[in-house]
Coordinates of C-alpha atoms in Angstrom, one line a residue:
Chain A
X260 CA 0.0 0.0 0.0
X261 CA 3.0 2.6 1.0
X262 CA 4.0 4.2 -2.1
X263 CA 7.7 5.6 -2.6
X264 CA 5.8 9.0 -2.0
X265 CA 4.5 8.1 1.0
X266 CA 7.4 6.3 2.7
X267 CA 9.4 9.4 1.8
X268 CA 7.0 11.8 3.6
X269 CA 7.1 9.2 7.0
X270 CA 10.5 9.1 6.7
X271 CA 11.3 12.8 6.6
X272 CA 11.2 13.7 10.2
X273 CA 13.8 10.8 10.8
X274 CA 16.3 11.7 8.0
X275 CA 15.7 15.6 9.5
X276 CA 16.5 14.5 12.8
X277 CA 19.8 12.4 11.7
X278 CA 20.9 15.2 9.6
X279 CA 21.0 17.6 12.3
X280 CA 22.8 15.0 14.7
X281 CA 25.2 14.8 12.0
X282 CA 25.9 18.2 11.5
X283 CA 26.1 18.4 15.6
X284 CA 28.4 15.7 15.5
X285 CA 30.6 17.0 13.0
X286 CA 30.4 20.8 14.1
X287 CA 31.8 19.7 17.3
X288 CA 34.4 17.5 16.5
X289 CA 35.6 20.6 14.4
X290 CA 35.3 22.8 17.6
X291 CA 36.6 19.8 19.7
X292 CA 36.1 21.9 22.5
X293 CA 34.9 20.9 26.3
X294 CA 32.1 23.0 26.4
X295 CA 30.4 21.2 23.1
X296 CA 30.0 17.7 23.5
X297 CA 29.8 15.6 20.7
X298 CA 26.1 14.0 19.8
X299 CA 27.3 11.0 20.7
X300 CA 28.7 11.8 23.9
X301 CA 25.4 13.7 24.6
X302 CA 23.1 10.7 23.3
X303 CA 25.6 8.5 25.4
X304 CA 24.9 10.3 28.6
X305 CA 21.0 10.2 28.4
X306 CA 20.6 6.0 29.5
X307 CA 22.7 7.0 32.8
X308 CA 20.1 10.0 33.5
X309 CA 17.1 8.1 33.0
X310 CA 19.0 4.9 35.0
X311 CA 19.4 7.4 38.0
X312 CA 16.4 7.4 40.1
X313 CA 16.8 10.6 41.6
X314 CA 17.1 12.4 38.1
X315 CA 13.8 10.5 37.1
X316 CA 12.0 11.5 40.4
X317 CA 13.0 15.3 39.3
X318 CA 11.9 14.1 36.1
X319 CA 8.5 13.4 37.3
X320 CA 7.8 16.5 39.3
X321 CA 8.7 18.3 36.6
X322 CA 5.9 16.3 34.6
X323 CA 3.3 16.5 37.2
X324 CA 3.8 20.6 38.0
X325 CA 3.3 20.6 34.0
X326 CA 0.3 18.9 34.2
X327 CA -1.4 20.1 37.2
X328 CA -0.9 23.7 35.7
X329 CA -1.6 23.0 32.5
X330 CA -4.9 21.1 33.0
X331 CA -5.9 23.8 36.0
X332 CA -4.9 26.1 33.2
X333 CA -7.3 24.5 30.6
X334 CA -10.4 24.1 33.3
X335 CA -10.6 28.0 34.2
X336 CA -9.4 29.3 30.6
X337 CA -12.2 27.5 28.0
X338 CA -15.3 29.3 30.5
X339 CA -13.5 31.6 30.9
X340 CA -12.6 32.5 27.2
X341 CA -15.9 31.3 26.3
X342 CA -17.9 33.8 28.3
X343 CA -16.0 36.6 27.0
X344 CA -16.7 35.5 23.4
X345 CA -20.1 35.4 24.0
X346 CA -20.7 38.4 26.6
X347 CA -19.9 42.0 25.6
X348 CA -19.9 43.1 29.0
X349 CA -17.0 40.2 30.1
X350 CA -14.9 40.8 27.3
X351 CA -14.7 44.6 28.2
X352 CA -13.6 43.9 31.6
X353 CA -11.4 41.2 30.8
X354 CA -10.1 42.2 27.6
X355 CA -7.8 45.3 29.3
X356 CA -6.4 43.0 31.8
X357 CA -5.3 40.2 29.2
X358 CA -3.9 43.3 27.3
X359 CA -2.0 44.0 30.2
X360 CA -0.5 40.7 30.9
X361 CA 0.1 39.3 27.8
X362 CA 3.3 40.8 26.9
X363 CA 4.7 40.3 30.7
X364 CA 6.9 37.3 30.4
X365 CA 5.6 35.1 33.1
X366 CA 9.0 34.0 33.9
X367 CA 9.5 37.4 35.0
X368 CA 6.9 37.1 37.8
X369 CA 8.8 34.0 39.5
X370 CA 10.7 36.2 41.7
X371 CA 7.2 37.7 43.5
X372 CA 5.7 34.8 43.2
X373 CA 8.9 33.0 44.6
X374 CA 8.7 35.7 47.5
X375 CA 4.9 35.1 48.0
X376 CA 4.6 30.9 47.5
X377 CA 8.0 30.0 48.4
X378 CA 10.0 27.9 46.4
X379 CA 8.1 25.0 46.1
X380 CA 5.8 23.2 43.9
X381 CA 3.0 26.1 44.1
X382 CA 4.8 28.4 43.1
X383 CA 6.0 26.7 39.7
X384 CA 2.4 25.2 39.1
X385 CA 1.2 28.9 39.5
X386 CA 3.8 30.2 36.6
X387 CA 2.7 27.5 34.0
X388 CA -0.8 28.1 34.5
X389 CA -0.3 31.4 34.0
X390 CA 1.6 30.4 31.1
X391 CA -0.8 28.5 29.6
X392 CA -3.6 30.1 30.6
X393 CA -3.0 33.1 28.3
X394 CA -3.4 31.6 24.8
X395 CA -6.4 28.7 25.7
X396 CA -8.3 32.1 27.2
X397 CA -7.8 34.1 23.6
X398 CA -8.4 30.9 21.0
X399 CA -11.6 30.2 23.2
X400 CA -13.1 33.9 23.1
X401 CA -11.7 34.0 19.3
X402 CA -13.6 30.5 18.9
X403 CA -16.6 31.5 20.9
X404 CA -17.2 34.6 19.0
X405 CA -17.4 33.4 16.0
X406 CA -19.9 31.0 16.4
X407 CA -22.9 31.5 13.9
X408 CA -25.7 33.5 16.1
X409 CA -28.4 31.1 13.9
X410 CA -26.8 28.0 15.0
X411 CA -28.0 29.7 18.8
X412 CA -31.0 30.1 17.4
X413 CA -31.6 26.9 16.4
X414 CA -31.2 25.5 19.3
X415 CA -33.1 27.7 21.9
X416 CA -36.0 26.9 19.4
X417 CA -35.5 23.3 20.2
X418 CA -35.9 24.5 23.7
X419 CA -31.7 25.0 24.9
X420 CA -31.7 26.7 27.7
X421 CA -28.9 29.8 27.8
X422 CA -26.5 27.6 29.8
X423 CA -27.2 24.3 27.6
X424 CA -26.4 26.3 24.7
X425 CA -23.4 27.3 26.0
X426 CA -22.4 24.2 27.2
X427 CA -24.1 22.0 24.0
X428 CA -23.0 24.5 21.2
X429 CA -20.9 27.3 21.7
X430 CA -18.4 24.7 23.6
X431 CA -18.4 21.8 20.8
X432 CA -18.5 24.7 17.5
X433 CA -15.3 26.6 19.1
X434 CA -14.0 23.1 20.0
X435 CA -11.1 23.4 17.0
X436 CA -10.0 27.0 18.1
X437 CA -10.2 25.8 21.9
X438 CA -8.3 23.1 20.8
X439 CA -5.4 25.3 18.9
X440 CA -5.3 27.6 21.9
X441 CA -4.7 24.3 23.8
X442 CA -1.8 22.8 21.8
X443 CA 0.1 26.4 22.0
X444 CA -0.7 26.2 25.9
X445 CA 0.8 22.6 26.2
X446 CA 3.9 23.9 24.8
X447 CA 4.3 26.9 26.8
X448 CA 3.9 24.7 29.7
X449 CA 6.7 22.8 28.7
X450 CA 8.9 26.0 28.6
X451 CA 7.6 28.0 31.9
X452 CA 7.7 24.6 33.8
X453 CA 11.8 24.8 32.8
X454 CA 12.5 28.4 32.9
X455 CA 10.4 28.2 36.6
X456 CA 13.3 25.4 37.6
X457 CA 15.8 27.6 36.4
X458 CA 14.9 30.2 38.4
X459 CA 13.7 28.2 41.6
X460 CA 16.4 25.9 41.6
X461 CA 15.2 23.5 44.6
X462 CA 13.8 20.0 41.9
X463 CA 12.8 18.9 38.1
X464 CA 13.9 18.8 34.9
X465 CA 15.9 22.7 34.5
X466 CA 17.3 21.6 37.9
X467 CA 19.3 18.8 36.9
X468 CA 20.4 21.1 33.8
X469 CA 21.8 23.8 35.2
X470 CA 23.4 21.9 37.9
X471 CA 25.2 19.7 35.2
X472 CA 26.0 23.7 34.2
X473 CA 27.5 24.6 36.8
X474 CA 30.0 21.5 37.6
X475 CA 30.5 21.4 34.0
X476 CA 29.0 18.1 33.0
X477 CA 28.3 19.5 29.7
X478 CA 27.0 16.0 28.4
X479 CA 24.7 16.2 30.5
X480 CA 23.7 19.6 30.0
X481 CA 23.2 18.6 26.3
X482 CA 21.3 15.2 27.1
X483 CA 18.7 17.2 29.0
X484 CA 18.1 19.3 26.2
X485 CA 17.8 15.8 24.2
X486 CA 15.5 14.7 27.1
X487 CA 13.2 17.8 27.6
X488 CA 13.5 18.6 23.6
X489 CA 11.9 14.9 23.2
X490 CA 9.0 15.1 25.8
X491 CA 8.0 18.7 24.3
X492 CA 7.9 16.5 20.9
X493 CA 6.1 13.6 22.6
X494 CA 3.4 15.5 24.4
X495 CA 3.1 18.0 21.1
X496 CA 2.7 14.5 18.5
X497 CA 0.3 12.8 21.0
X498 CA -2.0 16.3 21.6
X499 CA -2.3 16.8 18.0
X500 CA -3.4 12.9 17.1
X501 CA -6.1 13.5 19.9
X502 CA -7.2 17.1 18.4
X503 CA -7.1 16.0 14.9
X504 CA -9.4 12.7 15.9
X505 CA -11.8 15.2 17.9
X506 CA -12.1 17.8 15.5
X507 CA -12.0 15.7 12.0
X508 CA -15.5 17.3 11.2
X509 CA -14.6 20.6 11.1
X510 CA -11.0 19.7 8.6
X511 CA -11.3 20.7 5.1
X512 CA -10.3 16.9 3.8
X513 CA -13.1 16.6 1.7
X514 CA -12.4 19.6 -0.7
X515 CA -15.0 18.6 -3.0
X516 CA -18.7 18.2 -1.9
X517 CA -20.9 15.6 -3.2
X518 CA -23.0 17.0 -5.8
X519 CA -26.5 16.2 -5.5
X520 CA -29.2 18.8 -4.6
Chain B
X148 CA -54.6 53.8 -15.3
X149 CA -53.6 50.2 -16.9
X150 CA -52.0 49.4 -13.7
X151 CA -55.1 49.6 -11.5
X152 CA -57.3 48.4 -14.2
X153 CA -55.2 45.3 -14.4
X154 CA -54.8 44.6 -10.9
X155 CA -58.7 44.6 -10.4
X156 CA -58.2 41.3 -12.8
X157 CA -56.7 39.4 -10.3
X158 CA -57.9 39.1 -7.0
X159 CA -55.9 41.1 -5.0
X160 CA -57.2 42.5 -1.8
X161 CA -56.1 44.5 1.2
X162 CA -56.7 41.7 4.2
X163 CA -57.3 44.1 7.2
X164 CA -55.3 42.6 10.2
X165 CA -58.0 42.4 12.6
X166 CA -59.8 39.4 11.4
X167 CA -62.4 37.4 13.3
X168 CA -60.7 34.3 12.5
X169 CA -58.8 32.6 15.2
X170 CA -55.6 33.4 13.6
X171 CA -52.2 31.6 14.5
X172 CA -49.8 34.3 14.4
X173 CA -51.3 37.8 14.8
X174 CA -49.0 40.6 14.8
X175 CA -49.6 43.6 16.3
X176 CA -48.5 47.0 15.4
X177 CA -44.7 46.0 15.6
X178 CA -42.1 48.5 15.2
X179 CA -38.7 47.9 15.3
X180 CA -35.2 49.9 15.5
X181 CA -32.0 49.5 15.2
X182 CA -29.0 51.0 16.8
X183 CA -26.4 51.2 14.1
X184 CA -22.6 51.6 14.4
X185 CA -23.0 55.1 13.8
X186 CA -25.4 55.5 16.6
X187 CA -28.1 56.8 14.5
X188 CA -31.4 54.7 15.1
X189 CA -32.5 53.0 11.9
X190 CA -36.1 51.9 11.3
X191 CA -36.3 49.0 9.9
X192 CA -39.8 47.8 10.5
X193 CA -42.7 50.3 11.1
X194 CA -46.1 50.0 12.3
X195 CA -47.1 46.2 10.6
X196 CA -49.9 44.3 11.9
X197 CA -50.9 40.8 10.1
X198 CA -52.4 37.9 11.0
X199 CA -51.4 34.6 9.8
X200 CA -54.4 31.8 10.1
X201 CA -53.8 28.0 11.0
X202 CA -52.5 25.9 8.0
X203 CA -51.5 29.5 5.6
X204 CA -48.7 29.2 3.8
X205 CA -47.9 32.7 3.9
X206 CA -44.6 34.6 1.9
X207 CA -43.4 37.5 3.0
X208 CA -41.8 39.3 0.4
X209 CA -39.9 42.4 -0.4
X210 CA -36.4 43.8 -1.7
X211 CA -33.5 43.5 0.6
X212 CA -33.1 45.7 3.5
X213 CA -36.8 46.0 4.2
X214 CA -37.0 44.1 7.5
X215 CA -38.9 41.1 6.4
X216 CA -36.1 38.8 8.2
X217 CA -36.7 41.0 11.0
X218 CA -39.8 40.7 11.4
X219 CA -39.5 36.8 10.9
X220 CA -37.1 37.2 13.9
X221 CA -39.8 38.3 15.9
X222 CA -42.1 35.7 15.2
X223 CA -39.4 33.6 15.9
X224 CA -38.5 35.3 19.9
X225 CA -35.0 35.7 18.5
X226 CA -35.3 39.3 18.3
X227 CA -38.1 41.4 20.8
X228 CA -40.1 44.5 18.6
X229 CA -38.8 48.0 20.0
X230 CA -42.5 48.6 19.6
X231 CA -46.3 46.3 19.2
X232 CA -46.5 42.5 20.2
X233 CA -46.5 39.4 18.5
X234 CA -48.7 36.5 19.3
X235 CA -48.9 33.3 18.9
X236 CA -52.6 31.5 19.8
X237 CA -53.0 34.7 22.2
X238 CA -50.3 34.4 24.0
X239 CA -47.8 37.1 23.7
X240 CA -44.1 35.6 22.3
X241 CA -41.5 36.0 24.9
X242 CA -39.0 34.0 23.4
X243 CA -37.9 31.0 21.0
X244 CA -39.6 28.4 21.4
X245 CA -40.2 24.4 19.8
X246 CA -43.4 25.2 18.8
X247 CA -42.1 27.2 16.2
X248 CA -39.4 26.1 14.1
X249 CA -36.8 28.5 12.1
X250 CA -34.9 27.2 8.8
X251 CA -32.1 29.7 8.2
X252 CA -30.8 30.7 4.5
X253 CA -27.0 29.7 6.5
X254 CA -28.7 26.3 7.6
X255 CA -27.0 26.9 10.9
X256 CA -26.2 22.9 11.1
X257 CA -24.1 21.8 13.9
X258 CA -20.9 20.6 12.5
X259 CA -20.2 18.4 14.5
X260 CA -22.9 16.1 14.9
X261 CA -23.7 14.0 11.6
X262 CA -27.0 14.4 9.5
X263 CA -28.7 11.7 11.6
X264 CA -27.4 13.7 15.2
X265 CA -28.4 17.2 13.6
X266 CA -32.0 15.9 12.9
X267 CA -32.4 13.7 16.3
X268 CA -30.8 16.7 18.0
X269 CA -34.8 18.9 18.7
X270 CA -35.8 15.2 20.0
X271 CA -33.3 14.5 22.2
X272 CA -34.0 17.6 23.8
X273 CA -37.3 16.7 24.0
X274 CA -36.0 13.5 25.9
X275 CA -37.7 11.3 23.6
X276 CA -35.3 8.4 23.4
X277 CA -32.5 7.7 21.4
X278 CA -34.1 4.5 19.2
X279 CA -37.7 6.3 18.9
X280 CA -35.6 9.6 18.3
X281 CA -33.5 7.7 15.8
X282 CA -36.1 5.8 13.6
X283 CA -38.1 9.2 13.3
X284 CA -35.0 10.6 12.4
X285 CA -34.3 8.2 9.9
X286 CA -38.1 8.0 8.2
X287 CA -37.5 12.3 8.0
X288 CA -34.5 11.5 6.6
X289 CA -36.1 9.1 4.1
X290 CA -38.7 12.0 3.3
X291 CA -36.6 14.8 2.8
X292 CA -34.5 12.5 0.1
X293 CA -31.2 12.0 1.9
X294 CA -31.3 8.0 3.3
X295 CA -28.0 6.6 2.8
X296 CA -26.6 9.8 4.5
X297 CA -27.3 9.5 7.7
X298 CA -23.8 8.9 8.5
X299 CA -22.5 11.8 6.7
X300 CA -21.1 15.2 8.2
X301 CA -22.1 18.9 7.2
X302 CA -19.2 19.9 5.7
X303 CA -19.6 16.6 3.3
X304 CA -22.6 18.0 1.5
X305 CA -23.7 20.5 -1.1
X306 CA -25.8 23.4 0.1
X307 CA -28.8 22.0 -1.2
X308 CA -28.1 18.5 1.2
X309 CA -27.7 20.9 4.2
X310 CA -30.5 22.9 3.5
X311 CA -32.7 19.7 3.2
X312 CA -30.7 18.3 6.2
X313 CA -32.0 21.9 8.5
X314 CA -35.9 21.1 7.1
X315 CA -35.6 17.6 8.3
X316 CA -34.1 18.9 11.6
X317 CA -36.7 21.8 12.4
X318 CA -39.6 18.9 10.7
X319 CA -38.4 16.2 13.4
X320 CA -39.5 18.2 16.7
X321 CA -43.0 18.6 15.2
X322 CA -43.2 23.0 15.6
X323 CA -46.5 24.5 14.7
X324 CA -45.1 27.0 12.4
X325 CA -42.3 26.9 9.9
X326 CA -40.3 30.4 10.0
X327 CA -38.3 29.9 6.7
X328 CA -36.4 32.6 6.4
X329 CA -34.9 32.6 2.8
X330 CA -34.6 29.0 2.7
X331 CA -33.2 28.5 -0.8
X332 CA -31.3 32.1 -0.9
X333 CA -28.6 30.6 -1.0
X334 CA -28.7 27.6 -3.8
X335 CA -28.4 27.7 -7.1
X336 CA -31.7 28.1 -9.3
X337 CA -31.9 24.3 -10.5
X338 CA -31.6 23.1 -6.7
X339 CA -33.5 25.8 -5.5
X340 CA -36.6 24.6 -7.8
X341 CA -36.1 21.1 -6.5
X342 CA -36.1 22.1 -3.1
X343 CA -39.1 24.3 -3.6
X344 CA -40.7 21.4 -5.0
X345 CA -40.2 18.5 -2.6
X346 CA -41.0 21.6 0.1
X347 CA -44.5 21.7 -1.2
X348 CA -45.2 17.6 -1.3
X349 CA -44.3 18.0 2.2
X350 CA -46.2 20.4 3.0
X351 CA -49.3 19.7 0.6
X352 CA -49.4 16.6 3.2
X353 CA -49.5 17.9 6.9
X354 CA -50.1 21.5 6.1
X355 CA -48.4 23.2 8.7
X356 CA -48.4 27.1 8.9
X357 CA -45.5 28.6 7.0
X358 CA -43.9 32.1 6.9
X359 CA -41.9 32.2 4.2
X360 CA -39.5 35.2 4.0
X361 CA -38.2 35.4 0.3
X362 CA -37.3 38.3 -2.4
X363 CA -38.6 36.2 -5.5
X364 CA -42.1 37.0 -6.7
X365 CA -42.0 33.8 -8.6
X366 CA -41.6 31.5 -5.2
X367 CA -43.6 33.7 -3.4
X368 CA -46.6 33.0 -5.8
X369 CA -45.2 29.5 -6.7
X370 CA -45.4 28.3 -2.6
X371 CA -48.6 30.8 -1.0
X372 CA -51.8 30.9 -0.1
X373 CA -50.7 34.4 0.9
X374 CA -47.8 37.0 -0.4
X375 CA -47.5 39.6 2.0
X376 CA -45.6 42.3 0.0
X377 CA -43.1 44.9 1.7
X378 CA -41.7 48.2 1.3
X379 CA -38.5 49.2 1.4
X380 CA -37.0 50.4 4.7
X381 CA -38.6 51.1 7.1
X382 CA -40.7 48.0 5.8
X383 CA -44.4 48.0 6.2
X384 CA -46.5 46.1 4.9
X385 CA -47.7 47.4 1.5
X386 CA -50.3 45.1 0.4
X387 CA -51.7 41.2 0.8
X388 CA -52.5 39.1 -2.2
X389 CA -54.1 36.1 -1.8
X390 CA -53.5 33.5 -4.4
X391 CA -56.0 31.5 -5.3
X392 CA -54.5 29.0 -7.7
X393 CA -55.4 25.2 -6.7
X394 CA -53.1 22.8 -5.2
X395 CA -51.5 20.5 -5.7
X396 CA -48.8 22.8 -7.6
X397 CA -47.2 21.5 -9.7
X398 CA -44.6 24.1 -11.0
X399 CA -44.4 22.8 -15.4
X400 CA -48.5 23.3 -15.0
X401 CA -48.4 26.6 -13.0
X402 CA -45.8 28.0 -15.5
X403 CA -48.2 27.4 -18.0
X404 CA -51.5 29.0 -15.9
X405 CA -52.2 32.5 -17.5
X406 CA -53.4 33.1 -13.5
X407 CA -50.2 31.8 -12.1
X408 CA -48.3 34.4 -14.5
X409 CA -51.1 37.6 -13.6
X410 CA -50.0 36.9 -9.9
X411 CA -46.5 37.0 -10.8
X412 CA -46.6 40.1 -13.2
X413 CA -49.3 42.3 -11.1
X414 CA -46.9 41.9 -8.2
X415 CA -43.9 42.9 -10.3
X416 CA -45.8 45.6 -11.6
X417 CA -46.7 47.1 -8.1
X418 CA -43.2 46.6 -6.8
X419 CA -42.4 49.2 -9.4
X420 CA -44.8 51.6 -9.1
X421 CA -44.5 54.3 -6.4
X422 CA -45.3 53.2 -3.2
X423 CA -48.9 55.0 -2.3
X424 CA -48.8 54.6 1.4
X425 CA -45.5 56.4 1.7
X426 CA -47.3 59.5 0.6
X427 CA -49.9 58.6 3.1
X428 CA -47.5 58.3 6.2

């Protein structure tokens, strides 16, 4: 069934991937300097960080701040986004305030935050959801707004009650922009839950990398990249097969409609 | 004179509003504004009052911009008159309800449910359940021409599919009245004279009451009992022709019927004279 086509196009991210390994690989033997480890050396150093149980409990915070904060994220965003879309009166009141914070890096709030919430897992969960929270709350208004005033219609004539309708059409018709707001979110998450480890330097993932910094383990340094470069992958491949299967009514694969009147 | 002398050929007669016929829409003096962008209020309906009796298919018709959507609305409960009520069996319309059922020119399907979801969505609601929801679905389905696509997604189907997809949908929860509100607008002319076709077999059998917004004399005549005619904004009602051409219609006899073309031309006629009752306001 696979034509040469085909197997080209599966094989493309895999060739893209090997190429830029190569062109590590060579790059830094031509440096051959300490502070640029070879992709071997780096990919060499990855089975001893995932063997080390202490690196994969940091590992696993790291996951489950992401997740806590993305999902809390998710849960107060889509309403809230949703109302806005469909209210005048929210979206005037909120609208200023997102203006406001969206261009504030929220990696820049750590240090109040830090000062406020301590060090500890609150205070990192806090910073992704704020993270996240940001672009789920604009692709759900965006979403929201546009849905079709006659599709409303339609169903407070079958008797949809405002809250139903919000819940049993507004929510599934902005479902695909929701779910675009949500696949930027998941990746933001990945990048405040590191820069937040960075800053609070106490467990996780950008823990384990900057201390490999600092004693100058630079293998390391360059096998957490490898590490946290292939979970952003991972959770960004596996988000998008679930979008794609939830939306597939609203993709444009069927460019030509079946002619019959 | 030829314009008055031919219009006493045809019947056409000012219906007064206030009929004592239990009527099944009555509309009452209904004005309605709009705030525009530019603040300035814009009138788009003034002063109508019409009353629609049980079983009428009645067309409201008029160029673009003159309300009649609006006023539709109103039937509907989608929109409330800035002025006048509208009634339904007495009672006063507060709101959308099931007992009236809107097909929109945009079909306004959801797109996510299929064609067999969209139609069983009214009954659902209704909490009849899912198999008796499902095999009424199905024989609507059947009726409106579209078995075998039960299965099938909005996006998968021409315009004239969807539109006969919203009929079915509005048909299943069994509403009193049909608001169509430029129905086949949208479609081109040799689906649009299907649709208007198969519209009338349905209709021909269970003889609901229709309002029929549209801006073509030729459906307007084709489909009514009753062509309420409009005039351009503000919109008020300019005059009601009955049609009194028998049914069943069938449209290759009708375009034939010297009567069927009077209606047609008298009204085109009229639609360019000047519009008397502007001078009268």
């Amino acid at each position: 069934m696979l034509t040469g086509k085909s197997v080209a196009a599966r094989l493309a991210p895999v060739l893209a991937c090997m190429g830029l390994l190569a062109l590590w690989q060579i790059a830094a033997l031509a440096l051959n300097s300490d502070s640029f480890p070879t992709a071997l050396e780096a990919m060499r150093a990855i089975p001893s960080i995932l063997g080390d149980k202490e690196a994969l409990i940091n590992i696993l915070a790291s996951l489950r701040r992401m997740a806590v904060g993305f999902l809390a994220a998710v849960a107060f965003s889509i309403p809230l986004g949703l109302l806005m879309g469909r209210s005048a009166s929210v979206a005037s009141f909120c609208n200023p305030l997102l203006m406001v914070i969206y261009p504030v890096p929220k990696a820049a709030l750590m240090p109040i935050i830090m000062l406020w919430l301590g060090v500890g897992d609150l205070s990192k969960t806090l910073v992704i959801f704020l993270g996240v929270s940001l672009p789920v709350i604009y692709h759900s208004f965006e979403g929201a707004k546009a849905v079709e005033e006659k599709m409303l219609w339609s169903g407070a004539a079958m008797g949809l009650s405002s809250v139903e309708r919000m819940i049993r059409i507004v929510l599934p018709a902005s479902l695909p922009e929701i779910l675009t707001g949500c696949r930027t979110g998941l990746v933001l998450a990945l990048i405040t839950m590191v820069t937040s480890e960075m800053i609070a330097r106490q467990s996780g993932a950008g823990n384990i990398l900057f201390n490999a910094l600092d004693m100058g383990q630079y293998d390391t340094v360059f096998a957490m990249i490898i590490i946290i470069g292939a979970m952003g992958i991972a959770l960004d491949v596996a988000f998008e097969s679930m979008r794609q299967r939830l939306v597939s009514w609203s993709e444009p694969q069927f460019d030509v409609p079946l002619s019959f009147s | 004179m030829t314009a008055a002398g031919s219009r006493s050929e045809a019947p056409l007669e000012r219906t007064p509003a206030s009929k004592s016929a239990p009527a099944m829409i009555e509309i009452d003096r209904v004005s309605q504004v709009f705030r525009t962008s530019s603040r300035k209020d814009h009138l788009a309906l003034s002063d109508i009052s019409l009353a629609i009796e049980d079983g009428a298919f009645v067309s409201i018709l008029g160029p673009s911009g003159c309300g009649k959507s609006t006023l539709l609305y109103i039937v509907g409960g989608f929109v409330q008159p800035t002025m006048g009520t509208a009634k339904m069996k007495g009672k006063t319309i507060a709101g959308p309800g099931p007992d009236r059922g809107p097909v929109f020119q945009e079909f306004a399907l959801f797109p996510w449910k299929s064609v067999l979801g969209n139609v069983m969505y009214g009954l659902r609601q209704q909490g009849v359940r899912p198999a008796e929801a499902e095999a009424q679905s199905r024989a609507l389905l059947d009726m409106v021409g579209l078995k075998g696509f039960e299965h099938f997604y909005p996006k998968e189907l021409s315009g004239g599919m969807k539109q006969r997809v919203a009929l079915a949908r509005t048909l299943a929860y069994h509403p009193e009245v049909l608001l169509m509100d430029e129905p086949f607008g949208a479609l081109d002319a040799h689906t649009r004279t299907r649709l208007q076709n198969d519209l009338l077999k349905i209709w021909e059998r269970d003889r609901k009451t229709v309002l029929f917004v549209t801006h073509s004399v030729d459906e307007a005549v084709f489909l009514s009992d009753k062509v309420v005619m409009m005039t351009r904004s503000p919109g008020r009602v300019r005059q009601v022709v009955d049609i009194d051409l028998p049914r069943p219609r069938r449209r290759t006899e009708l375009l034939l019927d010297p009567r069927y073309q009077k209606y047609v031309v008298n009204i085109e006629r009229m639609f360019d004279e000047p519009d008397e009752d502007e001078l009268r306001c």
